[in-house]
Amino acid sequence: MNGEAEGRFHSQAVSSITPGPLRATLRTSDGVRIEAVYAPWVKGPCDTAIVVAHGFTGSADRPAVRRAAGVFAQYAAVITFSFRGHGRSGGRSTVGDREVLDLAAAVEWARSLGYARVVTVGFSMGGSVVLRHAATHRGSAAGRTEAVAAVSAPARWYYRGTAPMRRVHWLITRRSGRIVGRLGFATRIHSEDWDPVPLSPVEAVPLIAPTPLLIVHGDRDPYFPVDHPHMLAAAGPAQLWLEQGMGHAENAVGDELLERIATWLIAARPAG
């Protein structure tokens, strides 16, 4: 890929950004172009930006993501983006592996816009990504986050214990499934297996502290049953909200819960 860095937007993990009034094209540290959308908080001075990581087959322009961003925008500035292989972003989805670099590019963009506090919230696959990003970028001045919320996130890889997850694995691992993913869900999926297997979400959790961590999960999630959030919360310091009647990810999260998550992200501070 080509493209040149543009002044103050250049950093180690964001090689090139082409800014627009609300949209930008970020370039990750491995050279993938990522579409991103920035909504400043319009109610006055604000030091916090919320970076939203969508689920598998989502994008920055999906209605559920735009709805969540609209609720969050009542509390802080908001950056949404499309993971690689999704929406208008380049590359192919690695289903939670190199997507950490996509999130890192969005977080660093928020820092470059002047926000002192950058917090992340991720849904499903995005939930696993915000956990791994927080664990691996904690020591980075530009890439760190001040608080993390993972919604409907898996605890472990290769889970096939529910019918929806068996369908997801068919979509990812079979050539015919990847064709369906591209044509039916506008998601371009990488054909190669993970090598090496990335740090799992439950392995990432103990590495996140002292950054505040919130785990949110529905007790009617058809993809990941409640042993997943319990496993994540038990792995390290974290708050667990088990929501009655809630299904899976951004499509199932109501506005009231989004408001509670935003309030938690704004107020969260490291213990002590």
mmCIF file of C-alpha atoms in Angstrom:
data_model
loop_
_atom_site.group_PDB
_atom_site.id
_atom_site.type_symbol
_atom_site.label_atom_id
_atom_site.label_comp_id
_atom_site.label_asym_id
_atom_site.label_seq_id
_atom_site.Cartn_x
_atom_site.Cartn_y
_atom_site.Cartn_z
ATOM 1 C CA MET A 1 0.000 0.000 0.000
ATOM 2 C CA ASN A 2 1.092 3.565 -0.510
ATOM 3 C CA GLY A 3 0.343 6.894 1.089
ATOM 4 C CA GLU A 4 2.405 9.412 2.989
ATOM 5 C CA ALA A 5 2.229 10.577 6.580
ATOM 6 C CA GLU A 6 0.484 13.866 7.165
ATOM 7 C CA GLY A 7 2.175 16.069 9.728
ATOM 8 C CA ARG A 8 0.957 15.784 13.293
ATOM 9 C CA PHE A 9 -1.124 12.687 12.557
ATOM 10 C CA HIS A 10 2.002 10.599 11.996
ATOM 11 C CA SER A 11 2.988 8.234 14.792
ATOM 12 C CA GLN A 12 4.596 4.850 15.191
ATOM 13 C CA ALA A 13 1.360 2.882 14.856
ATOM 14 C CA VAL A 14 -0.532 5.277 12.554
ATOM 15 C CA SER A 15 1.589 5.640 9.467
ATOM 16 C CA SER A 16 -0.860 7.726 7.464
ATOM 17 C CA ILE A 17 -4.182 9.428 8.119
ATOM 18 C CA THR A 18 -6.185 11.364 5.553
ATOM 19 C CA PRO A 19 -8.497 13.511 7.663
ATOM 20 C CA GLY A 20 -11.899 14.742 6.600
ATOM 21 C CA PRO A 21 -14.595 16.666 8.475
ATOM 22 C CA LEU A 22 -15.775 13.546 10.307
ATOM 23 C CA ARG A 23 -14.104 10.617 8.534
ATOM 24 C CA ALA A 24 -10.484 9.537 8.255
ATOM 25 C CA THR A 25 -8.436 6.771 6.732
ATOM 26 C CA LEU A 26 -5.972 5.381 9.274
ATOM 27 C CA ARG A 27 -3.034 3.188 8.404
ATOM 28 C CA THR A 28 -2.083 0.458 10.851
ATOM 29 C CA SER A 29 1.459 -0.509 11.770
ATOM 30 C CA ASP A 30 1.246 -3.458 9.336
ATOM 31 C CA GLY A 31 0.052 -1.247 6.471
ATOM 32 C CA VAL A 32 -3.722 -1.848 6.377
ATOM 33 C CA ARG A 33 -6.004 1.099 5.675
ATOM 34 C CA ILE A 34 -8.827 1.467 8.198
ATOM 35 C CA GLU A 35 -11.863 3.718 7.860
ATOM 36 C CA ALA A 36 -12.713 5.707 10.989
ATOM 37 C CA VAL A 37 -15.408 8.198 11.987
ATOM 38 C CA TYR A 38 -14.941 10.957 14.586
ATOM 39 C CA ALA A 39 -17.795 12.667 16.432
ATOM 40 C CA PRO A 40 -16.641 15.434 18.812
ATOM 41 C CA TRP A 41 -18.632 16.103 21.960
ATOM 42 C CA VAL A 42 -20.701 19.194 21.229
ATOM 43 C CA LYS A 43 -21.743 20.138 24.760
ATOM 44 C CA GLY A 44 -18.501 21.834 25.795
ATOM 45 C CA PRO A 45 -14.892 21.025 26.695
ATOM 46 C CA CYS A 46 -14.220 17.298 26.938
ATOM 47 C CA ASP A 47 -11.054 15.366 27.764
ATOM 48 C CA THR A 48 -12.400 11.856 26.996
ATOM 49 C CA ALA A 49 -12.851 9.973 23.743
ATOM 50 C CA ILE A 50 -14.688 6.637 23.565
ATOM 51 C CA VAL A 51 -13.362 4.290 20.874
ATOM 52 C CA VAL A 52 -15.936 1.692 19.771
ATOM 53 C CA ALA A 53 -14.910 -1.737 18.403
ATOM 54 C CA HIS A 54 -17.708 -3.561 16.567
ATOM 55 C CA GLY A 55 -18.407 -7.276 16.310
ATOM 56 C CA PHE A 56 -17.626 -9.738 13.514
ATOM 57 C CA THR A 57 -19.406 -8.821 10.223
ATOM 58 C CA GLY A 58 -20.127 -5.323 11.575
ATOM 59 C CA SER A 59 -18.719 -1.976 10.465
ATOM 60 C CA ALA A 60 -18.640 1.686 11.434
ATOM 61 C CA ASP A 61 -21.785 2.272 9.370
ATOM 62 C CA ARG A 62 -23.957 -0.569 10.672
ATOM 63 C CA PRO A 63 -27.150 0.767 12.301
ATOM 64 C CA ALA A 64 -26.433 -0.877 15.663
ATOM 65 C CA VAL A 65 -22.947 0.657 15.777
ATOM 66 C CA ARG A 66 -24.245 4.096 14.800
ATOM 67 C CA ARG A 67 -26.944 3.818 17.489
ATOM 68 C CA ALA A 68 -24.359 2.943 20.148
ATOM 69 C CA ALA A 69 -22.124 5.778 18.980
ATOM 70 C CA GLY A 70 -25.057 8.177 19.189
ATOM 71 C CA VAL A 71 -25.715 7.253 22.809
ATOM 72 C CA PHE A 72 -22.031 7.452 23.740
ATOM 73 C CA ALA A 73 -21.789 10.874 22.044
ATOM 74 C CA GLN A 74 -24.049 12.279 24.750
ATOM 75 C CA TYR A 75 -21.218 11.657 27.231
ATOM 76 C CA ALA A 76 -17.917 12.155 25.347
ATOM 77 C CA ALA A 77 -16.292 12.348 21.945
ATOM 78 C CA VAL A 78 -16.653 9.096 19.989
ATOM 79 C CA ILE A 79 -14.491 7.330 17.418
ATOM 80 C CA THR A 80 -15.883 4.377 15.506
ATOM 81 C CA PHE A 81 -14.007 2.413 12.858
ATOM 82 C CA SER A 82 -14.309 -0.678 10.682
ATOM 83 C CA PHE A 83 -11.987 -3.585 11.380
ATOM 84 C CA ARG A 84 -9.872 -4.880 8.505
ATOM 85 C CA GLY A 85 -11.940 -6.832 6.009
ATOM 86 C CA HIS A 86 -15.104 -5.009 7.112
ATOM 87 C CA GLY A 87 -16.916 -2.025 5.620
ATOM 88 C CA ARG A 88 -14.646 0.313 3.655
ATOM 89 C CA SER A 89 -11.483 -0.839 5.415
ATOM 90 C CA GLY A 90 -8.821 -2.727 3.503
ATOM 91 C CA GLY A 91 -7.281 -6.113 4.191
ATOM 92 C CA ARG A 92 -8.955 -9.295 5.355
ATOM 93 C CA SER A 93 -10.422 -10.185 8.719
ATOM 94 C CA THR A 94 -8.246 -12.327 10.980
ATOM 95 C CA VAL A 95 -11.211 -12.659 13.381
ATOM 96 C CA GLY A 96 -9.597 -11.046 16.415
ATOM 97 C CA ASP A 97 -5.865 -11.497 15.870
ATOM 98 C CA ARG A 98 -4.330 -8.560 13.972
ATOM 99 C CA GLU A 99 -7.447 -6.489 14.648
ATOM 100 C CA VAL A 100 -5.585 -5.294 17.754
ATOM 101 C CA LEU A 101 -3.513 -3.159 15.358
ATOM 102 C CA ASP A 102 -6.693 -1.615 13.942
ATOM 103 C CA LEU A 103 -7.845 -0.605 17.410
ATOM 104 C CA ALA A 104 -4.378 0.721 18.229
ATOM 105 C CA ALA A 105 -4.543 2.994 15.175
ATOM 106 C CA ALA A 106 -7.926 4.381 16.316
ATOM 107 C CA VAL A 107 -6.713 4.926 19.888
ATOM 108 C CA GLU A 108 -3.593 6.735 18.682
ATOM 109 C CA TRP A 109 -5.729 8.917 16.419
ATOM 110 C CA ALA A 110 -7.818 9.912 19.436
ATOM 111 C CA ARG A 111 -4.594 10.875 21.259
ATOM 112 C CA SER A 112 -3.476 12.931 18.267
ATOM 113 C CA LEU A 113 -6.779 14.835 18.401
ATOM 114 C CA GLY A 114 -5.848 16.004 21.895
ATOM 115 C CA TYR A 115 -7.863 13.716 24.176
ATOM 116 C CA ALA A 116 -6.123 13.044 27.480
ATOM 117 C CA ARG A 117 -8.378 10.093 28.340
ATOM 118 C CA VAL A 118 -9.085 7.443 25.720
ATOM 119 C CA VAL A 119 -11.371 4.565 26.719
ATOM 120 C CA THR A 120 -12.472 1.551 24.687
ATOM 121 C CA VAL A 121 -15.633 -0.497 24.416
ATOM 122 C CA GLY A 122 -15.872 -3.608 22.254
ATOM 123 C CA PHE A 123 -18.686 -5.955 21.271
ATOM 124 C CA SER A 124 -18.226 -9.723 20.719
ATOM 125 C CA MET A 125 -15.085 -10.020 18.544
ATOM 126 C CA GLY A 126 -14.464 -6.363 19.346
ATOM 127 C CA GLY A 127 -14.737 -7.267 23.018
ATOM 128 C CA SER A 128 -11.907 -9.774 22.675
ATOM 129 C CA VAL A 129 -9.878 -7.139 20.813
ATOM 130 C CA VAL A 130 -10.250 -4.417 23.466
ATOM 131 C CA LEU A 131 -9.117 -6.923 26.117
ATOM 132 C CA ARG A 132 -6.023 -7.964 24.179
ATOM 133 C CA HIS A 133 -5.237 -4.371 23.204
ATOM 134 C CA ALA A 134 -5.422 -3.202 26.822
ATOM 135 C CA ALA A 135 -3.105 -6.042 27.877
ATOM 136 C CA THR A 136 -0.513 -5.493 25.155
ATOM 137 C CA HIS A 137 -0.493 -1.657 24.969
ATOM 138 C CA ARG A 138 -0.653 -0.780 28.657
ATOM 139 C CA GLY A 139 2.889 0.612 28.634
ATOM 140 C CA SER A 140 2.464 2.675 25.462
ATOM 141 C CA ALA A 141 2.061 6.412 25.970
ATOM 142 C CA ALA A 142 0.062 6.846 22.757
ATOM 143 C CA GLY A 143 -1.651 3.464 22.630
ATOM 144 C CA ARG A 144 -2.782 2.922 26.202
ATOM 145 C CA THR A 145 -6.395 3.197 27.349
ATOM 146 C CA GLU A 146 -7.725 4.555 30.631
ATOM 147 C CA ALA A 147 -10.695 2.165 30.921
ATOM 148 C CA VAL A 148 -11.998 -0.873 29.040
ATOM 149 C CA ALA A 149 -15.478 -2.377 28.609
ATOM 150 C CA ALA A 150 -15.922 -5.756 26.872
ATOM 151 C CA VAL A 151 -19.508 -6.616 25.901
ATOM 152 C CA SER A 152 -20.505 -10.182 24.896
ATOM 153 C CA ALA A 153 -16.846 -11.169 24.571
ATOM 154 C CA PRO A 154 -15.628 -14.771 24.369
ATOM 155 C CA ALA A 155 -13.275 -15.987 27.063
ATOM 156 C CA ARG A 156 -11.448 -18.563 24.944
ATOM 157 C CA TRP A 157 -10.710 -19.315 21.307
ATOM 158 C CA TYR A 158 -12.171 -22.056 19.085
ATOM 159 C CA TYR A 159 -15.432 -22.244 21.050
ATOM 160 C CA ARG A 160 -18.028 -24.357 19.207
ATOM 161 C CA GLY A 161 -20.438 -25.130 22.025
ATOM 162 C CA THR A 162 -23.468 -23.347 20.500
ATOM 163 C CA ALA A 163 -25.128 -23.633 17.103
ATOM 164 C CA PRO A 164 -24.445 -19.966 16.196
ATOM 165 C CA MET A 165 -20.734 -20.431 16.909
ATOM 166 C CA ARG A 166 -20.612 -23.577 14.810
ATOM 167 C CA ARG A 167 -22.035 -21.536 11.937
ATOM 168 C CA VAL A 168 -19.422 -18.823 12.545
ATOM 169 C CA HIS A 169 -16.650 -21.419 12.384
ATOM 170 C CA TRP A 170 -18.051 -22.724 9.080
ATOM 171 C CA LEU A 171 -18.042 -19.139 7.779
ATOM 172 C CA ILE A 172 -14.401 -18.702 8.779
ATOM 173 C CA THR A 173 -12.819 -22.062 8.000
ATOM 174 C CA ARG A 174 -14.546 -23.210 4.799
ATOM 175 C CA ARG A 175 -13.999 -21.673 1.373
ATOM 176 C CA SER A 176 -17.746 -21.758 0.738
ATOM 177 C CA GLY A 177 -18.285 -20.039 4.094
ATOM 178 C CA ARG A 178 -15.834 -17.272 3.253
ATOM 179 C CA ILE A 179 -17.658 -16.706 -0.034
ATOM 180 C CA VAL A 180 -20.904 -16.330 1.927
ATOM 181 C CA GLY A 181 -19.117 -13.964 4.310
ATOM 182 C CA ARG A 182 -17.942 -11.794 1.418
ATOM 183 C CA LEU A 183 -21.183 -11.785 -0.580
ATOM 184 C CA GLY A 184 -23.743 -12.022 2.214
ATOM 185 C CA PHE A 185 -22.096 -10.083 5.037
ATOM 186 C CA ALA A 186 -19.642 -7.803 3.172
ATOM 187 C CA THR A 187 -16.836 -9.331 5.253
ATOM 188 C CA ARG A 188 -13.602 -10.477 3.631
ATOM 189 C CA ILE A 189 -12.059 -13.245 5.751
ATOM 190 C CA HIS A 190 -8.445 -14.390 5.705
ATOM 191 C CA SER A 191 -8.013 -18.005 4.608
ATOM 192 C CA GLU A 192 -4.945 -18.840 6.726
ATOM 193 C CA ASP A 193 -5.011 -20.295 10.238
ATOM 194 C CA TRP A 194 -3.534 -18.357 13.145
ATOM 195 C CA ASP A 195 0.215 -18.884 13.451
ATOM 196 C CA PRO A 196 0.999 -18.365 16.233
ATOM 197 C CA VAL A 197 -2.287 -18.509 18.124
ATOM 198 C CA PRO A 198 -2.770 -15.076 19.744
ATOM 199 C CA LEU A 199 -3.143 -14.418 23.443
ATOM 200 C CA SER A 200 -6.661 -15.453 24.441
ATOM 201 C CA PRO A 201 -9.073 -12.995 26.089
ATOM 202 C CA VAL A 202 -8.945 -14.803 29.441
ATOM 203 C CA GLU A 203 -5.140 -14.787 29.325
ATOM 204 C CA ALA A 204 -5.203 -11.053 28.589
ATOM 205 C CA VAL A 205 -7.363 -10.062 31.563
ATOM 206 C CA PRO A 206 -4.681 -10.447 34.293
ATOM 207 C CA LEU A 207 -2.356 -8.204 32.276
ATOM 208 C CA ILE A 208 -4.804 -5.275 32.110
ATOM 209 C CA ALA A 209 -4.680 -4.110 35.742
ATOM 210 C CA PRO A 210 -4.559 -1.455 37.063
ATOM 211 C CA THR A 211 -6.609 -0.220 34.092
ATOM 212 C CA PRO A 212 -10.296 -0.447 35.113
ATOM 213 C CA LEU A 213 -12.124 -3.298 33.355
ATOM 214 C CA LEU A 214 -15.849 -3.902 32.904
ATOM 215 C CA ILE A 215 -17.284 -7.201 31.606
ATOM 216 C CA VAL A 216 -20.875 -6.997 30.293
ATOM 217 C CA HIS A 217 -22.789 -10.074 29.136
ATOM 218 C CA GLY A 218 -26.362 -11.156 28.553
ATOM 219 C CA ASP A 219 -27.811 -14.203 30.260
ATOM 220 C CA ARG A 220 -29.565 -15.093 26.971
ATOM 221 C CA ASP A 221 -26.525 -14.747 24.732
ATOM 222 C CA PRO A 222 -26.980 -17.415 22.014
ATOM 223 C CA TYR A 223 -23.273 -17.379 21.059
ATOM 224 C CA PHE A 224 -21.358 -17.453 24.362
ATOM 225 C CA PRO A 225 -23.049 -18.777 27.533
ATOM 226 C CA VAL A 226 -22.467 -17.196 30.909
ATOM 227 C CA ASP A 227 -19.407 -19.285 31.782
ATOM 228 C CA HIS A 228 -17.482 -16.983 29.422
ATOM 229 C CA PRO A 229 -18.052 -13.726 31.356
ATOM 230 C CA HIS A 230 -17.592 -15.508 34.683
ATOM 231 C CA MET A 231 -14.261 -16.893 33.463
ATOM 232 C CA LEU A 232 -13.141 -13.439 32.313
ATOM 233 C CA ALA A 233 -14.169 -11.713 35.540
ATOM 234 C CA ALA A 234 -12.440 -14.362 37.644
ATOM 235 C CA ALA A 235 -9.157 -13.979 35.741
ATOM 236 C CA GLY A 236 -8.306 -10.560 37.138
ATOM 237 C CA PRO A 237 -9.681 -7.369 38.707
ATOM 238 C CA ALA A 238 -12.918 -6.606 36.865
ATOM 239 C CA GLN A 239 -16.539 -5.610 37.370
ATOM 240 C CA LEU A 240 -19.103 -8.038 35.952
ATOM 241 C CA TRP A 241 -22.554 -6.952 34.819
ATOM 242 C CA LEU A 242 -24.678 -9.974 33.908
ATOM 243 C CA GLU A 243 -27.719 -8.486 32.172
ATOM 244 C CA GLN A 244 -31.049 -10.309 32.441
ATOM 245 C CA GLY A 245 -32.805 -11.006 29.149
ATOM 246 C CA MET A 246 -30.002 -9.601 26.997
ATOM 247 C CA GLY A 247 -28.837 -11.392 23.858
ATOM 248 C CA HIS A 248 -25.603 -10.844 21.959
ATOM 249 C CA ALA A 249 -23.453 -7.793 21.290
ATOM 250 C CA GLU A 250 -24.379 -4.382 19.867
ATOM 251 C CA ASN A 251 -27.667 -5.571 18.328
ATOM 252 C CA ALA A 252 -28.949 -6.632 21.761
ATOM 253 C CA VAL A 253 -27.695 -3.747 23.934
ATOM 254 C CA GLY A 254 -30.433 -1.272 24.817
ATOM 255 C CA ASP A 255 -29.936 2.461 25.132
ATOM 256 C CA GLU A 256 -30.226 2.371 28.925
ATOM 257 C CA LEU A 257 -27.379 -0.132 29.169
ATOM 258 C CA LEU A 258 -25.291 1.886 26.703
ATOM 259 C CA GLU A 259 -25.800 4.926 28.936
ATOM 260 C CA ARG A 260 -24.651 2.948 31.984
ATOM 261 C CA ILE A 261 -21.572 1.738 30.124
ATOM 262 C CA ALA A 262 -20.734 5.291 29.025
ATOM 263 C CA THR A 263 -21.170 6.587 32.578
ATOM 264 C CA TRP A 264 -18.862 3.845 33.880
ATOM 265 C CA LEU A 265 -16.216 4.587 31.227
ATOM 266 C CA ILE A 266 -16.252 8.318 32.032
ATOM 267 C CA ALA A 267 -15.980 7.789 35.790
ATOM 268 C CA ALA A 268 -13.595 4.795 35.921
ATOM 269 C CA ARG A 269 -10.214 5.422 37.491
ATOM 270 C CA PRO A 270 -7.474 2.997 38.584
ATOM 271 C CA ALA A 271 -7.813 1.820 42.175
ATOM 272 C CA GLY A 272 -5.849 4.008 44.548
#
